[in-house]
Short mmCIF file of C-alpha atoms and ligand atoms in Angstrom, two decimals:
data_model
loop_
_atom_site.label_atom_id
_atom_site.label_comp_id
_atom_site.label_asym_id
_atom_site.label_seq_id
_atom_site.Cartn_x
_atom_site.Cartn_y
_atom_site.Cartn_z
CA UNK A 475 48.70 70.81 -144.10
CA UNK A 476 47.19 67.58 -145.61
CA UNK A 477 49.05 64.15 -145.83
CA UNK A 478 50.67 63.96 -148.98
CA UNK A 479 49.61 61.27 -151.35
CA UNK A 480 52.25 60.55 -154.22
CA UNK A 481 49.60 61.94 -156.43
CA UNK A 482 49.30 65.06 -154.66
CA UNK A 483 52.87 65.19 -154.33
CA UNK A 484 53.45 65.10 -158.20
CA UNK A 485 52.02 67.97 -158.39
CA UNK A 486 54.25 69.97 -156.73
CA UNK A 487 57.25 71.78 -158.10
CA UNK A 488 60.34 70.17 -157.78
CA UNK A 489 64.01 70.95 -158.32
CA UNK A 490 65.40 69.75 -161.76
CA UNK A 491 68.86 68.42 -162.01
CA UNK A 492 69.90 68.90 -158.44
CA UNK A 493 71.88 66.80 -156.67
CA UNK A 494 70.25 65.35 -153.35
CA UNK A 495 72.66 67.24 -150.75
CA UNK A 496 73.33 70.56 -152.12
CA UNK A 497 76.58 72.52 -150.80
CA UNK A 498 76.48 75.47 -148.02
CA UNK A 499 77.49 78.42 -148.13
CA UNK A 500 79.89 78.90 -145.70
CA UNK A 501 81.48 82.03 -146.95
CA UNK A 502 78.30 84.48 -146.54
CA UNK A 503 79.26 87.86 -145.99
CA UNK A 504 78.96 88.87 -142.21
CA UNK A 505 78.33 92.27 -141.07
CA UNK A 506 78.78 93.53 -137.48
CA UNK A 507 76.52 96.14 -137.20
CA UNK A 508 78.24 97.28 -134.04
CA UNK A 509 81.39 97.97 -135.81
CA UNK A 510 81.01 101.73 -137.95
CA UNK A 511 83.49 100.45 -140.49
CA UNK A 512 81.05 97.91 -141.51
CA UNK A 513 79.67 100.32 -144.52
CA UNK A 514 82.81 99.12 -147.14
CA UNK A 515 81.50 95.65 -146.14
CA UNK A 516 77.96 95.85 -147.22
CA UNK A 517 78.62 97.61 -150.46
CA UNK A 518 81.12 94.86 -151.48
CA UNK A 519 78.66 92.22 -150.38
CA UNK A 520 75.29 94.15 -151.84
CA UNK A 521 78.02 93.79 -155.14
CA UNK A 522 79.33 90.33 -155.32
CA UNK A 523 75.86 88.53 -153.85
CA UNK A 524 72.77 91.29 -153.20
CA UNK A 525 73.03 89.19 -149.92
CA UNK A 526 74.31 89.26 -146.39
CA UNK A 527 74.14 88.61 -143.13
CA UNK A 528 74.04 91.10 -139.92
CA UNK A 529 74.78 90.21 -136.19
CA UNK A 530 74.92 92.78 -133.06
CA UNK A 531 72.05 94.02 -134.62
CA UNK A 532 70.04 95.44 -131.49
CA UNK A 533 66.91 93.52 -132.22
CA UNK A 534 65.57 92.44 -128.36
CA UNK A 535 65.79 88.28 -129.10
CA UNK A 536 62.13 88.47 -126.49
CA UNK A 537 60.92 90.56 -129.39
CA UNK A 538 61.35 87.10 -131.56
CA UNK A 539 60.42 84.92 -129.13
CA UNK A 540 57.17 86.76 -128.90
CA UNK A 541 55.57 86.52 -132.32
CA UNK A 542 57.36 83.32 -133.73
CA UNK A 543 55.27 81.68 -130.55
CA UNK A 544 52.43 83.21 -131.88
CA UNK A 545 53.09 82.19 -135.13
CA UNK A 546 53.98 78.13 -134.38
CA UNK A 547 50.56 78.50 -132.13
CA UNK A 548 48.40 79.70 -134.96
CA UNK A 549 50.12 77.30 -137.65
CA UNK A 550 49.26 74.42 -135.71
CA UNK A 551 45.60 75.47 -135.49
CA UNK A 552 43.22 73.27 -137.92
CA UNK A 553 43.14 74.24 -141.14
CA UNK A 554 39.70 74.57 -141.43
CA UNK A 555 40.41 77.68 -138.15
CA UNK A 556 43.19 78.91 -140.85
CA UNK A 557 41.54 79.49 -143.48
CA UNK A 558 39.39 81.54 -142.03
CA UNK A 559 42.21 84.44 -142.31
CA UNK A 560 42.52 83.78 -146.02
CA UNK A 561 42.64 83.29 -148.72
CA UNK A 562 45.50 85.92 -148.93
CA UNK A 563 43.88 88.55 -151.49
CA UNK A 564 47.02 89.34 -151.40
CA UNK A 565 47.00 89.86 -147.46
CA UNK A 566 46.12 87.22 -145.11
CA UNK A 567 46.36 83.44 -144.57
CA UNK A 568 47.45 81.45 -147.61
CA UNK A 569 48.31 78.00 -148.22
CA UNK A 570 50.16 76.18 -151.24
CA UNK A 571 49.19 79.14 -153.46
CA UNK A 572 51.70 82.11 -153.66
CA UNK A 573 50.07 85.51 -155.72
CA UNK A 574 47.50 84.89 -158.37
CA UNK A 575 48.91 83.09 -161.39
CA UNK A 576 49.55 80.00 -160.72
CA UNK A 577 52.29 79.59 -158.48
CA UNK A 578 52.09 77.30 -155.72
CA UNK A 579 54.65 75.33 -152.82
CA UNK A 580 55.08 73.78 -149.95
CA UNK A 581 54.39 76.51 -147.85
CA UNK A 582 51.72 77.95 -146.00
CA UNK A 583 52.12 81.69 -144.84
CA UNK A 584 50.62 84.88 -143.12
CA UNK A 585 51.09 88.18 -145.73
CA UNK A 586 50.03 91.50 -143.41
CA UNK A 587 50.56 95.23 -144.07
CA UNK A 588 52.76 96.84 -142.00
CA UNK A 589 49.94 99.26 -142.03
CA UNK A 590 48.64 100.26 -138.95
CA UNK A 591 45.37 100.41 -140.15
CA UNK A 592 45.81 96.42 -140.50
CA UNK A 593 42.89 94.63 -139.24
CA UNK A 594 44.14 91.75 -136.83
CA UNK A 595 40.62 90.67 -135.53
CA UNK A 596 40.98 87.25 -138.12
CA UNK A 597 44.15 86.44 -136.75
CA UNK A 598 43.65 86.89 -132.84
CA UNK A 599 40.42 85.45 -133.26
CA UNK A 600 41.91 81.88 -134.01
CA UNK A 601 44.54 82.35 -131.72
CA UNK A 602 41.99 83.60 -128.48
CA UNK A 603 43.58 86.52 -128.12
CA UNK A 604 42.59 90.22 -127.92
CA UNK A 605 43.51 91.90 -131.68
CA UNK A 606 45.66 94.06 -129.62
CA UNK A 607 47.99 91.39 -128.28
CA UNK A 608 49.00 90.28 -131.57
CA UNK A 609 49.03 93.82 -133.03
CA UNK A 610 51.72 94.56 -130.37
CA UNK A 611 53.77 91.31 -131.27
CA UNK A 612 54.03 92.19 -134.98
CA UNK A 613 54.97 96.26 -134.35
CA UNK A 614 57.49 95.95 -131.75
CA UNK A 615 58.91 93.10 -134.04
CA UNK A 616 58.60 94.87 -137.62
CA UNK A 617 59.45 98.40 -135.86
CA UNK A 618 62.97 96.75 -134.59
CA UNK A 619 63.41 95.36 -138.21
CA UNK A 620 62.70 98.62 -139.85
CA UNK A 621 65.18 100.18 -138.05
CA UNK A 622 67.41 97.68 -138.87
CA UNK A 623 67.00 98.25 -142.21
CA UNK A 624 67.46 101.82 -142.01
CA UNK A 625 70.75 101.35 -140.21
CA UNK A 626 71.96 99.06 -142.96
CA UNK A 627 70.87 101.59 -145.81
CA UNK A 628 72.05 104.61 -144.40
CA UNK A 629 76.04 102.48 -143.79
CA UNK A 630 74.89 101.30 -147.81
CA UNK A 631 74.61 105.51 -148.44
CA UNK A 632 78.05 105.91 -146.51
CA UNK A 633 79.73 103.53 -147.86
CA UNK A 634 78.28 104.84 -151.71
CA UNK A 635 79.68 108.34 -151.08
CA UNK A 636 76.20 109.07 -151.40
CA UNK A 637 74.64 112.75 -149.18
CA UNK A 638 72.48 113.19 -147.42
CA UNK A 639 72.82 109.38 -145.89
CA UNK A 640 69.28 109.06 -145.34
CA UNK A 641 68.28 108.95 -149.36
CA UNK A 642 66.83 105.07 -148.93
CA UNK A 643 65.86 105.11 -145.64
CA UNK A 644 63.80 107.88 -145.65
CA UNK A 645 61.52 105.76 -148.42
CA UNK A 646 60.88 103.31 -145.69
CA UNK A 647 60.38 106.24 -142.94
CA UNK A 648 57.57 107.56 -144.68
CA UNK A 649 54.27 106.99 -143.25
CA UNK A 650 52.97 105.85 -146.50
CA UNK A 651 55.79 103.44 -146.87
CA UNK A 652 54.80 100.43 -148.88
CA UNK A 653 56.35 97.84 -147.06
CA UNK A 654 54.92 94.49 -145.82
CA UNK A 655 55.31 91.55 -143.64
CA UNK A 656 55.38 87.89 -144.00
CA UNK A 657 55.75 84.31 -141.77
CA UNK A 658 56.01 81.71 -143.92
CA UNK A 659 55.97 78.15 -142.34
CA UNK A 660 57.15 75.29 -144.05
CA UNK A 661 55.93 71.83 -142.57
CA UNK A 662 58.07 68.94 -142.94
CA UNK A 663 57.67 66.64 -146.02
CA UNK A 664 58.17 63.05 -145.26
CA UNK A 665 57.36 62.08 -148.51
CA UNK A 666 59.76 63.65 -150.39
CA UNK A 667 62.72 61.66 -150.63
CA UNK A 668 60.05 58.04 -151.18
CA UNK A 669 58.46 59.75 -153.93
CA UNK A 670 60.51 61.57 -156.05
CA UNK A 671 64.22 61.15 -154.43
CA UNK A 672 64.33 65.08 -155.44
CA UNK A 673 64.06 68.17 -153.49
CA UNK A 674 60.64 69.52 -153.37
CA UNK A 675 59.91 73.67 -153.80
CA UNK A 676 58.61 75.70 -150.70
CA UNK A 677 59.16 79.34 -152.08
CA UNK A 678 59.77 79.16 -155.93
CA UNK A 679 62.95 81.15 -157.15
CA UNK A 680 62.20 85.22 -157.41
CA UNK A 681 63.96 88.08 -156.49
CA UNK A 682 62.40 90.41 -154.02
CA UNK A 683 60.56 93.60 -155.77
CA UNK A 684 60.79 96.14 -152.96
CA UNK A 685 64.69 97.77 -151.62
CA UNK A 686 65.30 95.36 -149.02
CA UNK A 687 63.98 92.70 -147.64
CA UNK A 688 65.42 91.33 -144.13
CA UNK A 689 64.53 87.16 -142.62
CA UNK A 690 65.26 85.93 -139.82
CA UNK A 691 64.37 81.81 -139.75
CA UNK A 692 64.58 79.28 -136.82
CA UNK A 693 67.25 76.80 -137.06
CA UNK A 694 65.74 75.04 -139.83
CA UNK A 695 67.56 74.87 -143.47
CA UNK A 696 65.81 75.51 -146.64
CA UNK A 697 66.95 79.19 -147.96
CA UNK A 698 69.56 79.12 -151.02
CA UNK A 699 70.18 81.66 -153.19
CA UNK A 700 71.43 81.85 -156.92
CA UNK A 701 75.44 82.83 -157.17
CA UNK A 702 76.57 84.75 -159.94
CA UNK A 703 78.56 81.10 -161.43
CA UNK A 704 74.80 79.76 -161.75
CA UNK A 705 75.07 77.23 -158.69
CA UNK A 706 71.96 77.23 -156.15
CA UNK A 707 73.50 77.61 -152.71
CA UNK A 708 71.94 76.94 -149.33
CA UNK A 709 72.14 79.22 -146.74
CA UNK A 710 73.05 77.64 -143.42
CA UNK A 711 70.32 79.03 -141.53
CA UNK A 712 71.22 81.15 -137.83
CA UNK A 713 68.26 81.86 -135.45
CA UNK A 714 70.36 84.98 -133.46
CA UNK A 715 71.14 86.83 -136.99
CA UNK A 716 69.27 88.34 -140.04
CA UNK A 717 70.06 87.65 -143.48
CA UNK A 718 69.66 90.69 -145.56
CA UNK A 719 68.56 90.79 -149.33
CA UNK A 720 68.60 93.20 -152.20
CA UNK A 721 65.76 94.08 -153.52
CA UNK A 722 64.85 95.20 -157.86
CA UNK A 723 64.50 98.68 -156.67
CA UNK A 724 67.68 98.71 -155.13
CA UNK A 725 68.74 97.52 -158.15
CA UNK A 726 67.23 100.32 -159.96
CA UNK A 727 68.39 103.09 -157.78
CA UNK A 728 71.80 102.13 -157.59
CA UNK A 729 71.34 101.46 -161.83
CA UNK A 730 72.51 97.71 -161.36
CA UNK A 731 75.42 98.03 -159.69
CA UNK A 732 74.11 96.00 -156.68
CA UNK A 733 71.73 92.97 -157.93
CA UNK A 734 68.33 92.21 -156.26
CA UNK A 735 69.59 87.89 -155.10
CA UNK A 736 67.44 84.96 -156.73
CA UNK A 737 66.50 83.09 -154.19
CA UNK A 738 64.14 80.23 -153.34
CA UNK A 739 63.56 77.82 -150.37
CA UNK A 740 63.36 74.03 -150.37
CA UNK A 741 61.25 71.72 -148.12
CA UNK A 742 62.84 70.02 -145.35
CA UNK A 743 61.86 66.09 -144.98
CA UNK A 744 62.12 66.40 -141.00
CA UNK A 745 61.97 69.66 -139.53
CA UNK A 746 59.68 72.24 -140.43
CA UNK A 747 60.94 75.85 -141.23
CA UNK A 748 59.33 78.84 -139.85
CA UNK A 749 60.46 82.59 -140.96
CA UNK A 750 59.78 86.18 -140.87
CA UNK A 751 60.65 88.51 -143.61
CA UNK A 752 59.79 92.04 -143.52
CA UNK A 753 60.00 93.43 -147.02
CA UNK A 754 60.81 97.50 -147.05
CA UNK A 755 59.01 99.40 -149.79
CA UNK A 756 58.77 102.90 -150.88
CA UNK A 757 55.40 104.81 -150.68
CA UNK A 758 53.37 103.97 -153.80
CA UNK A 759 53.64 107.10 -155.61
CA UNK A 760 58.14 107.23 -155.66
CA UNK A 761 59.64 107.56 -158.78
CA UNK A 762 62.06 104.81 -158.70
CA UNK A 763 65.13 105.79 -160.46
CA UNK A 764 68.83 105.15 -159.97
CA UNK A 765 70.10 108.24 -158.68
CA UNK A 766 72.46 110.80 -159.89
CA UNK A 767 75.44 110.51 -158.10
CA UNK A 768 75.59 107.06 -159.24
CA UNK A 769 75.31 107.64 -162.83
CA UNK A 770 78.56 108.51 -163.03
CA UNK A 771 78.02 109.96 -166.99
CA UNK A 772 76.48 106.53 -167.75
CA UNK A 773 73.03 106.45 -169.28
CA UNK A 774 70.24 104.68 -166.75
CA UNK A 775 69.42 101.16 -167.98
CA UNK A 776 66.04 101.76 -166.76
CA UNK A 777 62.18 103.56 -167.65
CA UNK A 778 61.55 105.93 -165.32
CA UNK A 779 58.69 104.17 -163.71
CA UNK A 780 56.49 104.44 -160.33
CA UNK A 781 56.52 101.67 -157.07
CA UNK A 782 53.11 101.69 -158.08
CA UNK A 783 53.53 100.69 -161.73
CA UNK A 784 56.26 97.78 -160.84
CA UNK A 785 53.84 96.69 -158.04
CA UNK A 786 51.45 96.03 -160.59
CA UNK A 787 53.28 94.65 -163.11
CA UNK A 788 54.62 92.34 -160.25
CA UNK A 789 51.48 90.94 -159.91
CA UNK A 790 50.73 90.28 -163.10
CA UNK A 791 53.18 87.81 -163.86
CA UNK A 792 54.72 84.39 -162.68
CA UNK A 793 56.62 84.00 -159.34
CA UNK A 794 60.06 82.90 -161.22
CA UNK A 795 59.38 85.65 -164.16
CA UNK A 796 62.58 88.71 -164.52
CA UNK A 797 59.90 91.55 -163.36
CA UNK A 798 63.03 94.32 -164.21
CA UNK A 799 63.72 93.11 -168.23
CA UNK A 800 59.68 95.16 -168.82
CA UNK A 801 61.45 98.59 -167.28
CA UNK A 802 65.03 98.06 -168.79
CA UNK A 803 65.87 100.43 -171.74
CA UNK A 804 66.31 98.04 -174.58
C1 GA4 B 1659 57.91 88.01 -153.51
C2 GA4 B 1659 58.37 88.80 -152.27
C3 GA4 B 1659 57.26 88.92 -151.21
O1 GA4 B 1659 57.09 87.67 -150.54
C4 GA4 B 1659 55.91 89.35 -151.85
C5 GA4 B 1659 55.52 88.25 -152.81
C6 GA4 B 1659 54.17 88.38 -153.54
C7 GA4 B 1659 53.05 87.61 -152.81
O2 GA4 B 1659 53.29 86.56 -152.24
O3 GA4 B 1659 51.91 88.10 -152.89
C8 GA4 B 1659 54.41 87.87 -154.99
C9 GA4 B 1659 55.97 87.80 -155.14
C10 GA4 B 1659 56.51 88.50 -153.93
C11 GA4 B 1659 56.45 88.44 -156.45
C12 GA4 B 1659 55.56 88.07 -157.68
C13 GA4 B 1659 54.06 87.97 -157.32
C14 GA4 B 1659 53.82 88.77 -156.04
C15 GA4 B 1659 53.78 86.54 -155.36
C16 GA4 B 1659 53.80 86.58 -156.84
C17 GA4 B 1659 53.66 85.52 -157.61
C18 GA4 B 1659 54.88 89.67 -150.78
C19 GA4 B 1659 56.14 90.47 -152.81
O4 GA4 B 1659 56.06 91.66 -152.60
O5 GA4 B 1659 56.46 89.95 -154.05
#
């Protein structure tokens, strides 16, 4: 990334009316995934925060190792070798800008399809390696996060009373599963604190749009998310776990009673953050729809609408915007 200037630096979002330290959150929900009982847990914690976090979860730590090397290798290439992966259209290598309206931070990234028709060749090519080498490191890491996630929604199902268990998972199972992949890396910021004495915006606020999104970060600070009192909290940040949010069409299928977590990452003024989120959507053409046995006589708050059609609208609008209010019956 380029030297920041205190023009350059002006530019960039900042938090408003934020105290300098924020607090942590010391009370996140934890969820041994080793322990069957856990299902209660989740839903209570899907409930109170759309957020959680899961240890004993099986993933191989070499599995880690593997691609976040990769990943600190090709973020300190030059940028000029960078940017020859991007810009990210919306896949690829992308820098400052996040999606296509105007939203930008202090955060450089890799998007990729979890595809496996996803062309690699840009990628390897910076980092000397054969396409194949890095198309290993991202499967055997997203394929031990998709399962993951399919543990944690099938103990969600469970612990819903909802049958047959698999009625989320099976949207990520699906061969045509829309579901994608991103390492975001977050250089350090010296400059922050001289020039504005605020805290400076890597990942603007959102909520993620697909069912579930899981991150796993090195031991670098950054992540907060929005409790239900209003207050921005970080998220002390745990290298050996994965922090697990809800996503809107969670949201949707369980007609709000779980809520998909606002959440946002700051720039660090020492260490830089690196982390890998796997996001896991349905194929394009679900109906998303809360589903029946959750209804429980009540009326769905939403339009019946496609992953397609909320894709779309997704990327239509600001970064920060509610993408849910356009499908909510009014
Ligand atoms: C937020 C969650 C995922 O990172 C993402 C993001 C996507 C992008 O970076 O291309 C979006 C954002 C995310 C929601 C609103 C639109 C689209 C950037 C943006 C401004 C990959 C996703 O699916 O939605």
């Amino acid at each position: 990334m380029v030297v920041l200037t205190k023009q350059a630096i002006e530019h960039f979002p900042i938090v408003k009316n934020s105290c300098k330290s924020p607090s942590f959150f010391n009370d996140v929900p934890v969820i041994d995934l080793s322990k069957p009982d856990s299902k209660n847990l989740i839903v209570k914690a899907c409930e109170e925060f759309g957020f959680f976090k899961v240890i004993n979860h099986n993933v191989p730590m070499e599995f880690i190792i593997t691609l976040e090397s990769e990943a600190i290798k090709f973020f300190s290439s030059p940028l000029s070798e960078k940017l020859k992966a991007g810009p990210a259209d919306p896949f690829g290598y992308g820098n400052k800008k996040i999606g296509q309206n105007g939203d930008i931070g202090w955060v450089e990234y890799i998007l990729l399809s979890t595809n496996s028709e996803f062309n690699y060749q840009k990628f390897a090519s910076i980092l000397g390696v054969n396409p194949e080498t890095i198309r290993a490191a991202v499967n055997d890491y997203v394929s031990a996060v998709k399962k993951v996630s399919c543990d944690i929604l099938e103990m969600l199902a469970e612990g819903l009373n909802i049958n047959p268990k698999n009625v989320f998972s099976k949207l990520l199972m699906d061969e045509k599963s829309d579901s994608v992949f991103r390492l975001n890396h977050y250089p350090p910021c010296p400059a922050i604190e001289e020039f504005t004495g605020k805290n400076l915006i890597g990942f603007g606020e959102h909520t993620d749009p697909q069912i579930i999104s899981v991150l796993r970060s090195n031991n670098t600070s950054g992540l907060q998310i929005l409790l239900t009192n209003g207050h921005w909290i970080s998220v002390p940040p745990d290298p050996s776990s994965f922090f697990i949010n809800v996503g809107d069409s969670l949201q949707v299928m369980t007609n709000g009673r779980f809520k998909s977590v606002k959440h946002r990452v700051l720039a660090n003024s020492v260490k830089s953050r690196l982390s890998m989120i796997y996001f896991g959507g349905p194929p394009l053409t679900e109906k998303i729809a809360p589903l029946p046995s959750l209804m429980e006589g009540k009326d769905s708050l939403y339009k019946e609408f496609t992953w397609f059609e909320y894709k779309k609208s997704t990327y239509t609008i600001r970064l920060a915007d509610n993408r849910l209010v356009l499908f909510e019956k009014s």
